[in-house]
């Protein structure tokens, strides 16, 4: 901070033990903890949705329920044409009546099957992520409102939409927390400036530059923010790890464990430095701006 | 002692006011040649401190021209001021020491701020200077534990440690006994002999008579002089 003076409490600007920054490590620990959870959550959800996409097949089925008076063959042919004309759909194949009867036999038995009206089913496969199933279903319903798309891919799309929303919220939460850290630094800087106005004036008169003053603030905010952000992030990382670990042990087959992945752990590891950097830069620019304002 | 080269300080019809108040300095014009020694005197409220504030760049004039070290201050940017201030040593009437630093650290400040001086050299120079002003045994004392006279001497040591080109002192001997006051005035004179331009603001007529330097007199915001010490001694008090 200051040439030839290693003890921060004997530096010309004794900011280290000021009440204005006393709580800064605690606040930054909380911010860092929450930001790590938000960032870790963001990457965990990202990893999970990637897992769904890779583990679930790209198959879905169009179901045309039986309707009195409807030409089911014609309806089936129309749906088949729409499917085959849709970019991203690789194959589309009507399910045969015998196969449908086999599918239904556990529920209705063999006896009355000939008399029962059967729905028509058309299986289709899609290239991953290339077909908007909701839009496709809406298009099919233009000719028959009863038509619906079922299957893992359709369910996956809903989950992916939900996951995307959750990711957005997690990212916004992480950014908001970093923003709050910056605002906290701004208010603490102003309080610190007010408390050290006389010292700053003396230093200026002796020949200190604004950058010298700002650097003293920047260093104090960096070290104090880092002192809080490191344990906060460590605690957040432990919580993330435990969550994924116990989730995995629950053997929940439907969803993969929420491990943040390499990018997630990297974000967690960098979070304290990021918070300390943003906090210290906020302090620096707040000091420079305040000193310029004072001059005017 | 004085020379006719470009003055180190030049004021031309300078006026100064605080905010929207009346002018505390009016049409001030004078020059301090490089290497000169002047006293600045005047009754309380005459504007001595305001004039010094203009000189140590703590305030800007509301009108007129000030040049310092040949530089027009009206064109000086904020980032230029620290370099100018480092060439000025100031002894403040209220000392303006940093209470959390020891006497030694206060005196070392200008050298540390300037940079480029080895820590060992700083320690040696500071110790010598503090010994010289009679504070050799108080080097590690902090200002709150020092008497007024001791603080004054620390302030003086801080002002001269970096060898300023311009030394401004506001009542530097006000809290000192006569022996110490004379000793410090001799220090100023010695610095002056080595080329430092000195301006000492004081009420002390005996001090002015004793040291035969020209006198600038402020009265109600206006400046008279320079007078010789003898002329000043004959002049009635304003």
Coordinates of C-alpha atoms in Angstrom, one line a residue:
Chain A
X1 CA 0.0 0.0 0.0
X2 CA 2.6 2.4 1.1
X3 CA 6.2 2.3 0.2
X4 CA 8.4 1.4 3.2
X5 CA 5.6 0.8 5.6
X6 CA 4.5 -2.8 6.0
X7 CA 2.1 -2.3 8.9
X8 CA -1.2 -1.2 7.4
X9 CA -2.2 0.4 10.7
X10 CA 0.7 2.8 10.4
X11 CA 0.0 3.7 6.8
X12 CA -0.7 7.4 6.2
X13 CA -4.3 6.4 5.5
X14 CA -5.2 4.1 8.4
X15 CA -8.3 2.6 6.8
X16 CA -7.8 -1.0 7.9
X17 CA -9.6 -0.9 11.3
X18 CA -12.2 1.7 10.5
X19 CA -15.7 1.0 11.6
X20 CA -16.9 1.8 8.1
X21 CA -15.2 -1.3 6.8
X22 CA -15.4 -3.5 9.9
X23 CA -18.5 -5.4 8.7
X24 CA -17.3 -5.5 5.1
X25 CA -15.8 -9.1 5.4
X26 CA -19.0 -10.4 7.0
X27 CA -21.2 -8.8 4.3
X28 CA -18.9 -10.1 1.5
X29 CA -18.9 -13.6 3.1
X30 CA -22.7 -13.6 2.8
X31 CA -22.7 -12.2 -0.7
X32 CA -20.1 -14.7 -1.8
X33 CA -21.9 -17.6 -0.2
X34 CA -25.2 -16.7 -2.0
X35 CA -23.4 -15.9 -5.3
X36 CA -21.7 -19.2 -5.2
X37 CA -25.0 -21.0 -4.6
X38 CA -26.6 -19.1 -7.5
X39 CA -23.7 -19.6 -9.9
X40 CA -23.3 -23.2 -8.8
X41 CA -27.0 -23.7 -9.3
X42 CA -26.8 -22.2 -12.7
X43 CA -24.1 -24.6 -13.9
X44 CA -25.7 -27.6 -12.1
X45 CA -29.0 -27.0 -14.0
X46 CA -27.0 -26.6 -17.2
X47 CA -25.3 -29.9 -16.6
X48 CA -28.5 -31.6 -15.7
X49 CA -30.3 -30.5 -18.9
X50 CA -27.3 -31.6 -21.0
X51 CA -27.7 -34.9 -19.2
X52 CA -31.4 -35.2 -20.1
X53 CA -30.7 -34.3 -23.7
X54 CA -28.0 -36.9 -24.0
X55 CA -29.8 -39.7 -22.1
X56 CA -33.4 -39.4 -23.4
X57 CA -34.1 -40.4 -27.0
X58 CA -35.5 -38.0 -29.6
X59 CA -38.7 -40.0 -30.0
X60 CA -42.2 -38.8 -29.7
X61 CA -45.7 -39.9 -30.8
X62 CA -48.6 -38.1 -32.4
X63 CA -51.9 -39.4 -31.1
X64 CA -55.1 -38.9 -33.2
X65 CA -58.0 -39.9 -30.9
X66 CA -60.9 -41.7 -32.6
X67 CA -63.8 -39.4 -33.5
X68 CA -67.2 -40.5 -34.8
X69 CA -67.5 -39.8 -38.5
X70 CA -63.9 -38.9 -39.0
X71 CA -61.9 -40.5 -41.8
X72 CA -59.1 -41.8 -39.6
X73 CA -57.0 -42.9 -42.6
X74 CA -57.1 -39.5 -44.1
X75 CA -56.3 -37.7 -40.8
X76 CA -53.4 -40.1 -40.3
X77 CA -52.1 -39.4 -43.8
X78 CA -52.3 -35.6 -43.3
X79 CA -50.4 -35.8 -40.0
X80 CA -47.8 -38.0 -41.6
X81 CA -47.3 -35.4 -44.4
X82 CA -47.0 -32.6 -41.9
X83 CA -44.4 -34.5 -39.9
X84 CA -42.3 -35.4 -42.9
X85 CA -42.4 -31.9 -44.2
X86 CA -41.2 -30.5 -40.9
X87 CA -37.4 -29.8 -40.9
X88 CA -35.6 -31.7 -38.1
X89 CA -37.9 -34.7 -38.2
X90 CA -35.8 -37.7 -39.2
X91 CA -38.5 -40.4 -39.5
X92 CA -42.3 -40.6 -39.1
X93 CA -44.0 -44.0 -39.1
X94 CA -47.7 -44.9 -38.4
X95 CA -48.1 -47.5 -35.7
X96 CA -49.9 -50.6 -37.1
X97 CA -53.4 -51.6 -35.8
X98 CA -52.0 -54.9 -34.5
X99 CA -49.4 -53.1 -32.5
X100 CA -51.9 -50.7 -31.1
X101 CA -54.1 -53.6 -30.0
X102 CA -51.0 -55.3 -28.4
X103 CA -50.3 -52.0 -26.5
X104 CA -53.9 -51.8 -25.3
X105 CA -54.4 -55.4 -24.5
X106 CA -53.3 -55.1 -20.8
X107 CA -56.2 -52.7 -20.2
X108 CA -59.0 -53.9 -22.4
X109 CA -58.2 -57.6 -23.0
X110 CA -58.6 -59.5 -26.3
X111 CA -62.3 -60.1 -26.5
X112 CA -63.8 -56.7 -27.4
X113 CA -61.0 -55.3 -29.3
X114 CA -62.5 -55.7 -32.8
X115 CA -65.5 -53.6 -31.7
X116 CA -63.6 -50.8 -30.1
X117 CA -62.6 -47.7 -32.1
X118 CA -58.9 -47.3 -32.0
X119 CA -56.8 -44.1 -32.0
X120 CA -54.1 -43.7 -34.6
X121 CA -50.6 -43.3 -33.5
X122 CA -47.6 -42.0 -35.5
X123 CA -44.1 -42.4 -34.1
X124 CA -41.5 -40.0 -35.2
X125 CA -37.9 -39.2 -34.3
X126 CA -36.3 -35.8 -34.3
X127 CA -32.8 -34.5 -34.5
X128 CA -31.9 -33.2 -31.0
X129 CA -33.2 -29.8 -30.2
X130 CA -34.2 -28.9 -33.7
X131 CA -38.0 -29.1 -33.5
X132 CA -40.2 -26.9 -31.5
X133 CA -42.7 -29.5 -30.3
X134 CA -45.2 -27.0 -29.0
X135 CA -45.3 -25.2 -32.3
X136 CA -45.6 -28.5 -34.2
X137 CA -48.5 -29.6 -32.0
X138 CA -50.3 -26.2 -32.5
X139 CA -49.9 -26.7 -36.3
X140 CA -51.3 -30.2 -36.2
X141 CA -54.3 -29.0 -34.1
X142 CA -55.3 -26.6 -36.8
X143 CA -57.0 -29.5 -38.6
X144 CA -58.0 -31.5 -35.5
X145 CA -58.0 -30.0 -32.0
X146 CA -57.9 -33.4 -30.3
X147 CA -54.4 -34.3 -31.7
X148 CA -51.6 -34.3 -29.1
X149 CA -47.9 -35.1 -29.0
X150 CA -46.7 -37.4 -26.3
X151 CA -43.4 -39.0 -25.3
X152 CA -40.2 -38.3 -23.5
X153 CA -39.1 -35.7 -26.0
X154 CA -42.2 -33.6 -25.3
X155 CA -41.8 -33.9 -21.6
X156 CA -38.1 -33.0 -21.9
X157 CA -39.0 -29.9 -23.8
X158 CA -41.1 -28.7 -20.9
X159 CA -38.4 -29.5 -18.5
X160 CA -35.9 -27.7 -20.6
X161 CA -38.1 -24.6 -20.7
X162 CA -38.3 -24.8 -17.0
X163 CA -34.6 -25.3 -16.6
X164 CA -33.9 -22.4 -18.9
X165 CA -36.1 -20.1 -16.8
X166 CA -34.4 -21.4 -13.6
X167 CA -31.0 -20.8 -15.1
X168 CA -31.9 -17.3 -16.0
X169 CA -33.1 -16.6 -12.5
X170 CA -29.9 -18.1 -11.0
X171 CA -27.7 -16.0 -13.3
X172 CA -29.7 -12.9 -12.5
X173 CA -29.4 -13.7 -8.8
X174 CA -25.6 -14.1 -9.0
X175 CA -25.3 -10.9 -11.0
X176 CA -27.6 -9.0 -8.5
X177 CA -25.5 -10.3 -5.6
X178 CA -22.3 -9.0 -7.3
X179 CA -24.1 -5.7 -7.9
X180 CA -25.1 -5.5 -4.2
X181 CA -21.5 -6.2 -3.3
X182 CA -20.5 -3.2 -5.5
X183 CA -23.2 -1.0 -3.9
X184 CA -22.1 -2.0 -0.4
X185 CA -18.5 -1.0 -1.3
X186 CA -19.8 2.3 -2.7
X187 CA -21.6 3.2 0.6
X188 CA -18.7 2.0 2.7
X189 CA -16.3 4.0 0.6
X190 CA -18.3 7.2 1.1
X191 CA -18.5 6.6 4.9
X192 CA -14.7 6.0 5.0
X193 CA -14.0 9.1 2.9
X194 CA -16.1 11.2 5.2
X195 CA -14.2 9.8 8.2
X196 CA -10.8 10.5 6.8
X197 CA -11.4 13.8 5.1
X198 CA -8.8 15.6 7.2
X199 CA -6.1 13.0 6.6
X200 CA -6.8 13.1 2.9
X201 CA -6.6 16.9 2.8
X202 CA -3.2 16.8 4.6
X203 CA -1.9 14.1 2.3
X204 CA -3.0 16.2 -0.7
X205 CA -1.2 19.2 0.7
X206 CA 2.0 17.2 1.1
X207 CA 1.8 16.1 -2.5
X208 CA -0.2 12.9 -2.6
X209 CA -2.0 12.2 -5.8
X210 CA -5.6 11.2 -6.1
X211 CA -4.4 7.8 -7.4
X212 CA -2.3 7.3 -4.3
X213 CA -5.4 7.9 -2.1
X214 CA -7.6 5.8 -4.3
X215 CA -5.0 2.9 -4.2
X216 CA -5.0 3.0 -0.4
X217 CA -8.8 2.5 -0.5
X218 CA -8.6 -0.1 -3.3
X219 CA -6.1 -2.2 -1.4
X220 CA -8.1 -2.1 1.9
X221 CA -11.3 -3.0 0.1
X222 CA -9.7 -5.8 -1.8
X223 CA -8.1 -7.5 1.2
X224 CA -11.2 -7.1 3.4
X225 CA -13.6 -8.3 0.7
X226 CA -11.3 -11.2 -0.1
X227 CA -11.1 -12.1 3.6
X228 CA -14.9 -12.4 3.7
X229 CA -15.5 -13.8 0.2
X230 CA -13.1 -16.7 0.6
X231 CA -14.8 -18.4 3.5
X232 CA -18.2 -17.5 2.1
X233 CA -17.4 -19.2 -1.2
X234 CA -15.9 -22.2 0.5
X235 CA -19.0 -22.7 2.6
X236 CA -21.1 -22.3 -0.6
X237 CA -19.0 -24.9 -2.4
X238 CA -19.4 -27.4 0.4
X239 CA -23.2 -26.9 0.3
X240 CA -23.2 -27.5 -3.5
X241 CA -21.0 -30.6 -3.2
X242 CA -23.2 -32.0 -0.4
X243 CA -26.4 -31.3 -2.3
X244 CA -25.1 -33.1 -5.4
X245 CA -23.6 -35.9 -3.3
X246 CA -26.8 -36.7 -1.4
X247 CA -28.9 -36.3 -4.6
X248 CA -26.8 -38.8 -6.3
X249 CA -27.1 -41.3 -3.4
X250 CA -30.9 -40.9 -3.5
X251 CA -30.7 -42.8 -6.8
X252 CA -33.3 -40.6 -8.4
X253 CA -33.3 -42.2 -11.8
X254 CA -35.3 -39.5 -13.6
X255 CA -32.9 -36.7 -12.9
X256 CA -29.1 -36.7 -12.9
X257 CA -27.3 -35.3 -9.8
X258 CA -26.8 -31.5 -9.8
X259 CA -23.0 -31.4 -10.1
X260 CA -21.9 -28.0 -11.3
X261 CA -19.3 -29.5 -13.6
X262 CA -15.9 -28.1 -14.4
X263 CA -17.2 -24.7 -15.5
X264 CA -19.3 -24.5 -12.4
X265 CA -16.5 -25.3 -10.0
X266 CA -14.3 -22.9 -11.8
X267 CA -16.9 -20.2 -11.4
X268 CA -17.1 -21.0 -7.7
X269 CA -13.3 -20.9 -7.3
X270 CA -13.2 -17.5 -9.1
X271 CA -16.1 -16.0 -7.2
X272 CA -14.1 -14.6 -4.2
X273 CA -11.5 -13.0 -6.5
X274 CA -14.3 -11.5 -8.7
X275 CA -16.2 -10.1 -5.7
X276 CA -12.9 -8.7 -4.2
X277 CA -12.0 -7.2 -7.6
X278 CA -15.4 -5.6 -8.2
X279 CA -15.5 -4.3 -4.6
X280 CA -12.0 -2.8 -4.8
X281 CA -12.6 -1.2 -8.2
X282 CA -15.8 0.3 -7.0
X283 CA -14.0 1.8 -4.1
X284 CA -11.2 3.1 -6.3
X285 CA -13.5 4.8 -8.8
X286 CA -15.8 6.1 -6.0
X287 CA -12.8 7.8 -4.4
X288 CA -11.5 9.3 -7.6
X289 CA -15.0 10.6 -8.4
X290 CA -15.5 12.0 -4.9
X291 CA -12.1 13.8 -4.9
X292 CA -12.8 15.3 -8.3
X293 CA -16.2 16.4 -7.1
X294 CA -14.6 18.0 -4.0
X295 CA -12.3 20.0 -6.2
X296 CA -15.2 21.4 -8.2
Chain B
X1 CA 19.9 37.7 -1.6
X2 CA 17.2 38.5 -4.0
X3 CA 17.7 38.2 -7.7
X4 CA 15.9 39.6 -10.7
X5 CA 15.3 36.4 -12.5
X6 CA 11.7 35.2 -13.2
X7 CA 10.0 35.2 -9.8
X8 CA 9.1 32.0 -8.2
X9 CA 5.8 33.4 -7.2
X10 CA 3.9 36.1 -8.9
X11 CA 0.5 37.5 -8.1
X12 CA -1.2 40.1 -10.3
X13 CA -4.4 41.7 -9.1
X14 CA -5.5 38.6 -7.4
X15 CA -8.9 38.5 -5.6
X16 CA -10.3 35.8 -3.5
X17 CA -13.7 35.2 -1.9
X18 CA -15.2 32.2 -0.1
X19 CA -18.4 31.2 -1.9
X20 CA -20.6 34.2 -2.4
X21 CA -19.1 36.1 0.5
X22 CA -17.2 39.4 0.2
X23 CA -13.6 39.4 -1.1
X24 CA -11.1 38.5 1.6
X25 CA -8.2 39.4 -0.6
X26 CA -8.4 42.3 -3.0
X27 CA -6.1 43.2 -5.9
X28 CA -3.1 41.4 -4.4
X29 CA 0.0 42.0 -6.5
X30 CA 3.5 40.9 -5.5
X31 CA 6.4 38.7 -6.6
X32 CA 8.7 36.4 -4.6
X33 CA 12.0 36.1 -6.5
X34 CA 13.7 32.7 -6.4
X35 CA 15.9 32.5 -3.3
X36 CA 14.2 35.4 -1.5
X37 CA 13.1 35.5 2.1
X38 CA 10.0 37.5 3.1
X39 CA 7.9 38.0 6.2
X40 CA 4.1 38.3 5.7
X41 CA 2.4 40.1 8.5
X42 CA -0.9 41.6 9.3
X43 CA -3.5 41.6 12.0
X44 CA -5.8 38.6 12.6
X45 CA -8.4 38.4 9.9
X46 CA -6.3 40.5 7.5
X47 CA -6.1 37.5 5.0
X48 CA -2.7 35.9 5.8
X49 CA -4.1 32.4 5.9
X50 CA -6.1 32.9 2.7
X51 CA -3.1 34.2 0.9
X52 CA -1.1 31.2 2.1
X53 CA -3.9 28.9 1.0
X54 CA -3.6 30.3 -2.5
X55 CA 0.2 29.7 -2.3
X56 CA 0.0 26.1 -1.2
X57 CA -2.7 25.4 -3.7
X58 CA -5.5 24.7 -1.3
X59 CA -7.7 27.3 -2.9
X60 CA -8.1 29.0 -6.2
X61 CA -8.4 32.8 -6.7
X62 CA -11.7 34.2 -7.8
X63 CA -9.8 36.6 -10.1
X64 CA -6.4 37.6 -11.1
X65 CA -3.2 35.8 -12.2
X66 CA -1.0 33.6 -10.1
X67 CA 2.2 32.0 -11.5
X68 CA 4.1 29.5 -9.4
X69 CA 7.4 28.1 -10.6
X70 CA 6.8 29.9 -13.8
X71 CA 3.5 28.1 -14.3
X72 CA 0.1 29.9 -14.7
X73 CA -2.1 28.2 -12.1
X74 CA -5.2 28.9 -14.1
X75 CA -4.0 26.4 -16.7
X76 CA -2.9 23.8 -14.1
X77 CA -5.0 20.6 -14.2
X78 CA -5.9 18.8 -11.0
X79 CA -3.4 16.0 -11.8
X80 CA -0.6 18.7 -12.0
X81 CA -1.1 19.9 -8.5
X82 CA 0.6 17.1 -6.6
X83 CA 3.9 17.7 -8.5
X84 CA 3.7 21.4 -7.7
X85 CA 2.8 20.8 -4.0
X86 CA 5.8 18.5 -3.6
X87 CA 8.0 21.5 -4.3
X88 CA 6.3 23.4 -1.5
X89 CA 6.9 22.9 2.2
X90 CA 4.2 24.2 4.4
X91 CA 4.3 24.7 8.2
X92 CA 0.6 25.0 9.2
X93 CA -0.4 27.0 12.2
X94 CA -2.5 24.1 13.4
X95 CA 0.4 21.7 12.5
X96 CA -1.8 19.2 10.6
X97 CA 0.1 16.2 11.7
X98 CA -1.4 12.7 11.3
X99 CA -2.2 11.6 14.8
X100 CA -1.9 7.8 14.2
X101 CA 1.7 8.2 12.9
X102 CA 4.7 8.7 15.1
X103 CA 6.8 11.9 14.8
X104 CA 9.3 10.0 12.7
X105 CA 6.6 8.7 10.3
X106 CA 5.0 12.2 10.0
X107 CA 8.3 13.7 9.0
X108 CA 9.1 10.9 6.5
X109 CA 5.8 11.3 4.7
X110 CA 6.9 13.8 2.0
X111 CA 9.8 11.6 1.1
X112 CA 7.7 8.5 1.0
X113 CA 5.0 10.2 -1.1
X114 CA 7.6 11.4 -3.6
X115 CA 9.2 8.0 -3.9
X116 CA 12.6 7.2 -5.2
X117 CA 14.4 7.6 -1.9
X118 CA 15.8 4.5 -0.2
X119 CA 14.2 3.6 3.1
X120 CA 17.5 3.6 4.9
X121 CA 18.2 7.2 3.6
X122 CA 14.8 8.3 4.7
X123 CA 15.4 6.9 8.2
X124 CA 18.8 8.6 8.5
X125 CA 17.6 12.0 7.2
X126 CA 14.5 11.9 9.4
X127 CA 16.5 11.0 12.5
X128 CA 19.1 13.7 11.9
X129 CA 16.4 16.4 11.4
X130 CA 14.4 15.3 14.5
X131 CA 17.7 15.4 16.5
X132 CA 18.4 18.9 15.1
X133 CA 15.0 20.3 16.2
X134 CA 15.5 18.8 19.6
X135 CA 13.1 15.8 19.3
X136 CA 15.7 13.1 19.1
X137 CA 14.1 11.4 22.2
X138 CA 10.6 11.8 20.9
X139 CA 10.9 10.2 17.5
X140 CA 8.4 7.5 18.2
X141 CA 5.9 9.7 20.1
X142 CA 2.5 10.3 18.4
X143 CA 1.3 13.9 18.1
X144 CA -1.5 13.6 20.7
X145 CA 1.3 13.0 23.3
X146 CA 3.4 15.9 22.1
X147 CA 3.2 19.5 23.4
X148 CA 2.3 22.4 21.1
X149 CA 5.9 23.4 20.7
X150 CA 7.0 19.8 19.9
X151 CA 4.2 19.4 17.4
X152 CA 5.3 22.7 15.8
X153 CA 8.9 21.3 15.5
X154 CA 7.6 18.1 13.9
X155 CA 5.5 20.1 11.5
X156 CA 8.6 22.2 10.6
X157 CA 10.7 19.1 10.1
X158 CA 8.1 17.6 7.8
X159 CA 8.0 20.9 5.8
X160 CA 11.7 21.0 5.1
X161 CA 12.6 17.3 4.9
X162 CA 12.3 17.1 1.1
X163 CA 14.2 20.3 0.4
X164 CA 11.3 22.3 -1.0
X165 CA 11.9 25.2 -3.5
X166 CA 9.3 27.2 -1.7
X167 CA 8.8 27.2 2.1
X168 CA 5.6 28.7 3.6
X169 CA 5.3 29.0 7.3
X170 CA 2.2 30.2 9.1
X171 CA 3.2 31.5 12.6
X172 CA 5.9 28.8 12.8
X173 CA 7.3 30.1 16.1
X174 CA 4.0 30.9 17.8
X175 CA 4.3 28.0 20.3
X176 CA 8.0 27.9 20.7
X177 CA 10.3 29.4 23.4
X178 CA 12.6 32.2 22.2
X179 CA 15.7 29.9 21.9
X180 CA 13.9 27.3 19.8
X181 CA 12.2 30.1 17.7
X182 CA 15.6 31.6 16.9
X183 CA 17.0 28.1 16.1
X184 CA 14.2 27.4 13.7
X185 CA 14.5 30.8 12.1
X186 CA 18.2 30.1 11.5
X187 CA 17.2 26.8 9.9
X188 CA 14.9 28.7 7.6
X189 CA 17.7 31.1 6.9
X190 CA 20.1 28.2 6.2
X191 CA 17.6 26.7 3.7
X192 CA 17.2 30.1 2.1
X193 CA 21.0 30.4 1.7
X194 CA 20.8 27.1 -0.2
X195 CA 18.2 28.5 -2.6
X196 CA 14.8 27.8 -0.9
X197 CA 12.4 30.7 -1.3
X198 CA 10.9 31.4 2.2
X199 CA 7.7 33.2 3.2
X200 CA 7.0 33.4 6.9
X201 CA 3.7 34.7 8.2
X202 CA 4.0 36.1 11.6
X203 CA 2.7 38.6 14.2
X204 CA 6.0 38.7 15.9
X205 CA 7.5 42.2 15.4
X206 CA 10.6 41.3 17.5
X207 CA 11.3 38.4 15.1
X208 CA 10.9 40.6 12.1
X209 CA 13.2 43.2 13.5
X210 CA 15.8 40.6 14.4
X211 CA 16.0 39.1 10.9
X212 CA 16.4 41.8 8.3
X213 CA 14.2 40.4 5.6
X214 CA 11.6 42.4 3.6
X215 CA 8.1 42.5 4.9
X216 CA 4.8 42.2 3.1
X217 CA 1.9 43.6 5.1
X218 CA -1.8 42.6 4.7
X219 CA -4.4 45.0 5.9
X220 CA -8.1 44.3 5.4
X221 CA -7.5 42.1 2.4
X222 CA -5.1 44.4 0.6
X223 CA -1.3 44.1 0.5
X224 CA 1.4 46.7 1.2
X225 CA 5.1 46.5 0.8
X226 CA 7.5 45.1 0.6
X227 CA 9.1 47.1 3.4
X228 CA 12.5 46.7 4.8
X229 CA 12.5 45.6 8.4
X230 CA 13.5 49.1 9.5
X231 CA 10.7 50.7 7.5
X232 CA 8.3 48.2 8.9
X233 CA 9.5 48.9 12.4
X234 CA 8.8 52.7 11.9
X235 CA 5.4 52.1 10.4
X236 CA 2.5 52.4 12.8
X237 CA 0.5 49.3 13.5
X238 CA -2.6 49.2 11.2

